[in-house]
Every structure is written in C-alpha cells, then in structure tokens.
Coordinates of C-alpha atoms in Angstrom, one line a residue:
M266 CA -0.2 -0.2 0.4
L267 CA 2.6 2.6 0.5
S268 CA 4.5 1.7 -2.5
M269 CA 1.4 2.1 -4.0
A270 CA 0.8 5.6 -2.8
R271 CA 4.4 6.5 -3.4
L272 CA 3.3 5.4 -7.4
V273 CA 0.8 7.7 -7.4
G274 CA 2.7 10.6 -5.8
V275 CA 4.5 10.3 -9.4
P276 CA 2.3 12.3 -11.7
L277 CA 1.3 14.7 -9.2
F278 CA 5.0 15.3 -8.0
L279 CA 5.6 16.3 -11.7
W280 CA 2.9 19.0 -11.7
L281 CA 3.7 20.5 -8.5
I282 CA 7.0 21.4 -10.1
L283 CA 5.4 22.5 -13.3
V284 CA 3.3 25.1 -11.7
E285 CA 6.3 26.0 -10.0
A286 CA 4.7 25.2 -6.7
D287 CA 8.0 24.1 -5.0
W288 CA 6.4 23.4 -1.4
W289 CA 3.9 21.5 -2.0
A290 CA 6.3 19.3 -4.2
L291 CA 8.9 19.4 -1.8
G292 CA 6.6 17.8 0.7
V293 CA 5.6 15.4 -2.2
L294 CA 8.9 14.3 -1.9
V295 CA 9.3 13.9 1.2
F296 CA 6.4 12.3 2.1
A297 CA 7.6 9.5 -1.1
G298 CA 11.1 9.0 1.1
L299 CA 9.5 9.1 4.2
S300 CA 6.6 5.9 3.3
D301 CA 10.0 4.4 1.2
W302 CA 11.8 3.9 4.5
L303 CA 8.9 3.5 6.6
D304 CA 7.5 0.1 3.2
G305 CA 11.1 -1.6 4.1
K306 CA 11.2 -1.2 8.1
L307 CA 8.0 -2.5 8.3
A308 CA 8.5 -5.3 5.4
R309 CA 11.5 -6.6 7.8
A310 CA 9.9 -6.4 11.0
L311 CA 7.0 -8.1 10.4
N312 CA 8.5 -10.6 8.2
Q313 CA 6.1 -9.7 5.1
T314 CA 7.4 -9.3 1.6
S315 CA 6.1 -9.7 -1.5
R316 CA 7.1 -10.0 -5.2
L317 CA 4.9 -7.1 -6.3
G318 CA 6.4 -5.1 -3.4
V319 CA 10.1 -6.4 -4.9
V320 CA 8.9 -4.7 -8.2
L321 CA 7.3 -1.9 -7.3
D322 CA 10.3 -0.3 -4.7
P323 CA 12.5 0.8 -6.9
A324 CA 10.1 0.9 -10.1
A325 CA 8.6 3.8 -7.3
D326 CA 12.5 5.3 -7.1
R327 CA 13.4 5.2 -10.5
L328 CA 9.9 7.2 -11.3
Y329 CA 10.0 9.9 -9.0
I330 CA 13.8 10.7 -9.9
L331 CA 12.7 10.5 -14.1
A332 CA 9.6 13.1 -12.8
T333 CA 12.2 15.1 -11.7
L334 CA 14.8 15.4 -14.8
V335 CA 11.8 16.1 -16.6
G336 CA 10.4 19.1 -14.9
L337 CA 14.0 20.5 -13.7
T338 CA 15.0 20.5 -16.9
I339 CA 11.8 21.6 -18.3
R340 CA 12.0 24.8 -15.8
D341 CA 16.0 25.1 -17.1
V342 CA 17.1 24.1 -13.6
I343 CA 19.2 21.2 -14.4
P344 CA 21.1 21.0 -17.8
L345 CA 20.4 18.5 -20.7
W346 CA 23.3 16.5 -20.2
L347 CA 23.2 15.3 -16.7
V348 CA 19.3 14.2 -17.9
L349 CA 21.1 11.9 -21.5
L350 CA 23.7 10.6 -18.7
L351 CA 21.4 9.2 -16.4
V352 CA 18.6 7.9 -19.2
A353 CA 21.9 6.4 -20.3
R354 CA 22.9 4.3 -17.7
E355 CA 19.3 2.8 -17.0
F356 CA 19.4 1.8 -20.7
A357 CA 23.4 0.6 -20.5
I358 CA 21.8 -2.3 -17.4
L359 CA 19.1 -2.6 -19.2
P360 CA 20.1 -6.2 -20.8
I361 CA 21.4 -7.5 -17.9
A362 CA 17.6 -8.9 -16.9
P363 CA 17.1 -11.1 -20.2
I364 CA 20.2 -12.4 -19.6
I365 CA 20.3 -13.5 -16.3
R366 CA 16.9 -15.3 -17.2
R367 CA 18.9 -17.0 -19.6
L368 CA 21.1 -18.6 -18.0
G369 CA 18.3 -20.2 -15.2
Y370 CA 18.8 -18.2 -12.6
A371 CA 15.4 -17.8 -10.9
S372 CA 15.4 -14.2 -9.6
T373 CA 17.6 -11.0 -10.5
L374 CA 21.2 -10.1 -9.9
P375 CA 21.0 -8.6 -5.5
V376 CA 21.0 -4.7 -5.2
H377 CA 24.5 -3.0 -4.7
F378 CA 25.6 -0.9 -1.8
I379 CA 26.4 1.3 -4.4
G380 CA 22.9 1.6 -6.5
K381 CA 21.5 2.2 -3.0
A382 CA 23.6 5.2 -2.1
G383 CA 23.8 6.7 -5.7
T384 CA 19.7 6.5 -5.0
M385 CA 20.2 7.9 -2.2
C386 CA 22.3 10.8 -3.8
L387 CA 20.4 11.8 -6.8
L388 CA 16.9 11.8 -4.5
Y389 CA 18.8 14.0 -1.9
A390 CA 20.3 16.3 -4.6
F391 CA 17.5 17.7 -7.2
P392 CA 15.3 19.0 -4.1
L393 CA 17.9 20.8 -2.6
L394 CA 19.0 22.0 -6.4
L395 CA 14.7 23.1 -6.8
L396 CA 15.6 24.7 -4.0
G397 CA 18.9 26.7 -5.6
D398 CA 17.2 28.0 -8.7
H399 CA 15.6 30.6 -6.5
D400 CA 16.7 33.8 -4.7
G401 CA 18.9 34.4 -1.6
G402 CA 21.7 32.9 0.2
A403 CA 20.2 29.3 1.6
A404 CA 19.4 28.8 -2.2
T405 CA 23.0 29.8 -3.3
V406 CA 23.9 27.3 -0.2
A407 CA 21.1 24.7 -1.4
K408 CA 22.2 24.6 -5.0
V409 CA 25.8 24.5 -4.1
I410 CA 25.5 21.0 -1.9
G411 CA 22.7 19.8 -4.6
W412 CA 25.3 19.8 -7.7
S413 CA 27.7 18.4 -4.7
F414 CA 24.8 15.3 -4.6
A415 CA 24.0 15.1 -8.2
I416 CA 27.7 14.5 -9.2
W417 CA 28.1 12.2 -6.6
G418 CA 24.5 10.1 -7.2
T419 CA 26.0 10.0 -10.4
G420 CA 29.0 8.9 -10.8
L421 CA 27.5 5.7 -8.1
Y422 CA 25.0 5.2 -10.5
W423 CA 27.1 4.2 -13.5
W424 CA 29.9 2.9 -10.9
A425 CA 26.9 0.6 -9.7
A426 CA 26.5 -0.1 -13.9
V427 CA 29.4 -1.2 -14.2
L428 CA 29.8 -3.7 -10.7
Y429 CA 26.0 -5.2 -12.0
W430 CA 27.3 -6.0 -15.4
T431 CA 31.0 -7.5 -14.1
Q432 CA 28.8 -9.5 -12.1
T433 CA 26.7 -11.0 -15.3
R434 CA 29.9 -11.5 -17.1
Q435 CA 31.1 -14.3 -14.2
L436 CA 27.7 -15.9 -13.5
V437 CA 28.3 -16.3 -17.5
L438 CA 31.5 -17.5 -17.1
A439 CA 30.6 -20.3 -15.0
G440 CA 27.9 -21.1 -16.5
R441 CA 29.7 -22.0 -20.1
G442 CA 32.2 -23.8 -17.7
S443 CA 29.5 -25.9 -15.9
S444 CA 28.8 -29.6 -16.5
P445 CA 25.5 -31.5 -16.7
A446 CA 23.5 -32.1 -14.0
P447 CA 23.9 -35.8 -12.7
E448 CA 21.0 -38.4 -12.9
P449 CA 19.6 -39.2 -9.8
V450 CA 20.5 -41.5 -7.9
P451 CA 18.0 -44.3 -6.2
G452 CA 17.4 -43.3 -2.2
A453 CA 18.9 -39.9 -2.5
G454 CA 17.3 -37.1 -1.6
P455 CA 14.8 -34.9 -4.5
A456 CA 17.7 -33.4 -6.7
R457 CA 17.3 -29.5 -7.4
E458 CA 15.1 -28.7 -10.3
P459 CA 17.4 -27.8 -13.6
D460 CA 16.5 -24.7 -15.9
G461 CA 16.0 -25.6 -19.8
R462 CA 19.7 -26.9 -20.6
G463 CA 20.4 -29.3 -17.9
V464 CA 22.0 -26.7 -15.4
P465 CA 20.7 -26.7 -12.2
R466 CA 18.5 -23.7 -11.1
A467 CA 20.6 -21.4 -9.3
E468 CA 20.1 -18.1 -7.2
P469 CA 22.3 -14.8 -8.7
P470 CA 25.0 -14.5 -5.5
A471 CA 24.2 -12.5 -3.0
G472 CA 25.4 -9.5 -2.6
D473 CA 27.4 -7.4 0.4
Q474 CA 23.6 -4.8 0.3
K475 CA 20.1 -5.3 1.9
G476 CA 17.3 -4.0 -0.3
A477 CA 15.0 -4.6 -3.4
E478 CA 16.3 -7.5 -6.2
T479 CA 15.9 -5.5 -9.4
P480 CA 19.0 -3.0 -10.3
R481 CA 19.5 -0.1 -9.1

C-alpha cells in the first residue's frame, strides 16, 4: 500500500514542479522518502514481503527520479547533459535481466549498496537543486550542496552499472563452464530442479547489500 501511494504521488509531484508550487512538491517528495523508509522497515519487522513489493519499490524510486528530471529540465534548473547521462545508465543495464533469466537463474541480481547510495544521493540532490532555483543565500548554499550530491550520485550510479555487468559476466562464464546435471541416484534426496539446459537452477550470488532484488 505504501509503495502504491508513492506511485500515485509521482504525477502529482511532476505537476507541482511544472506549476512551480515548489514547497508542495518538496512535501510530496519528503512523503515519498519517508514512506520508502517505512515500507522497508515494516517489511523487515513483520516479515511481510512479496514479489510485487520487490518490483514496486525500485520502480517508484526510478519514476520519482524520472519525474524530477523531466520537471527540472523543462524549468531549466538542470542541464540536458545530466538527464542524458542518467537515462543512458538505465539503458546500459537494461540487457542484464534477460541475460540472467536466459542463464536459468530464478531472480535478478541483488541491489548493490553502491546503487542504493547513488539513488539516495540523487534523491537528495534534486530537491536541493529545486530550492537553489530561488533567490537568497540559503538558495545558493542549497544549489552548491545539490550539485555535489548530483555529481556523486551520477558517479555512483554508473559505478553500480559497471559492478552489475561485472557480476553478469562472471555468471555467464560460470554457466559456460558448468557440467550437465547428474542423474538422480535411487535412495538419494530430491534433485534440484534443472533449468531448460539441464543445469541446476540456482540463485545469483548475493551482494554485500540489503534491499530489493532489482538492479538500480
């Protein structure tokens, strides 16, 4: 429910930015951030997780980033090159999911801490850049700090993409070197379910991070 509430807030957030109701837009963004934190907190505390929740959580983050990019670009708050750099990163990791599925793994790659850190930096950067679009000393400070977070976040975003592709390459090489699944032995325990190529189905190696199972 919290993830769905965050998704509903995306078009409202974009509209508030476009009509320059910046304080209301920041309020929606704060709600989105708090609900994201509360969503994960409750899921771990109550041990209530679902495949839909795993998909919605990073999807909501991406949509808020996309809505902010569109709104701030239209208002000339951020340059077009930053938008292209962030969108290109999303296209760079797009082929990973089908490759993982073709290898016979049951899920996608776990989220790296670096990817989560990059997302958080960007979610901090854009509200500060929005505040920096106004006049006054506080706006100037917000603009400087916002650009710092934007640069760090973009760098971490691309670093995470490189790590995802490195891990995918390792899985591809491991898949090429794997041997066919052995025949079940009478009296032995149940064999692991093979994939379409006769290779036992496995989970991708876990990262050193917590969070959803979709790369960010």
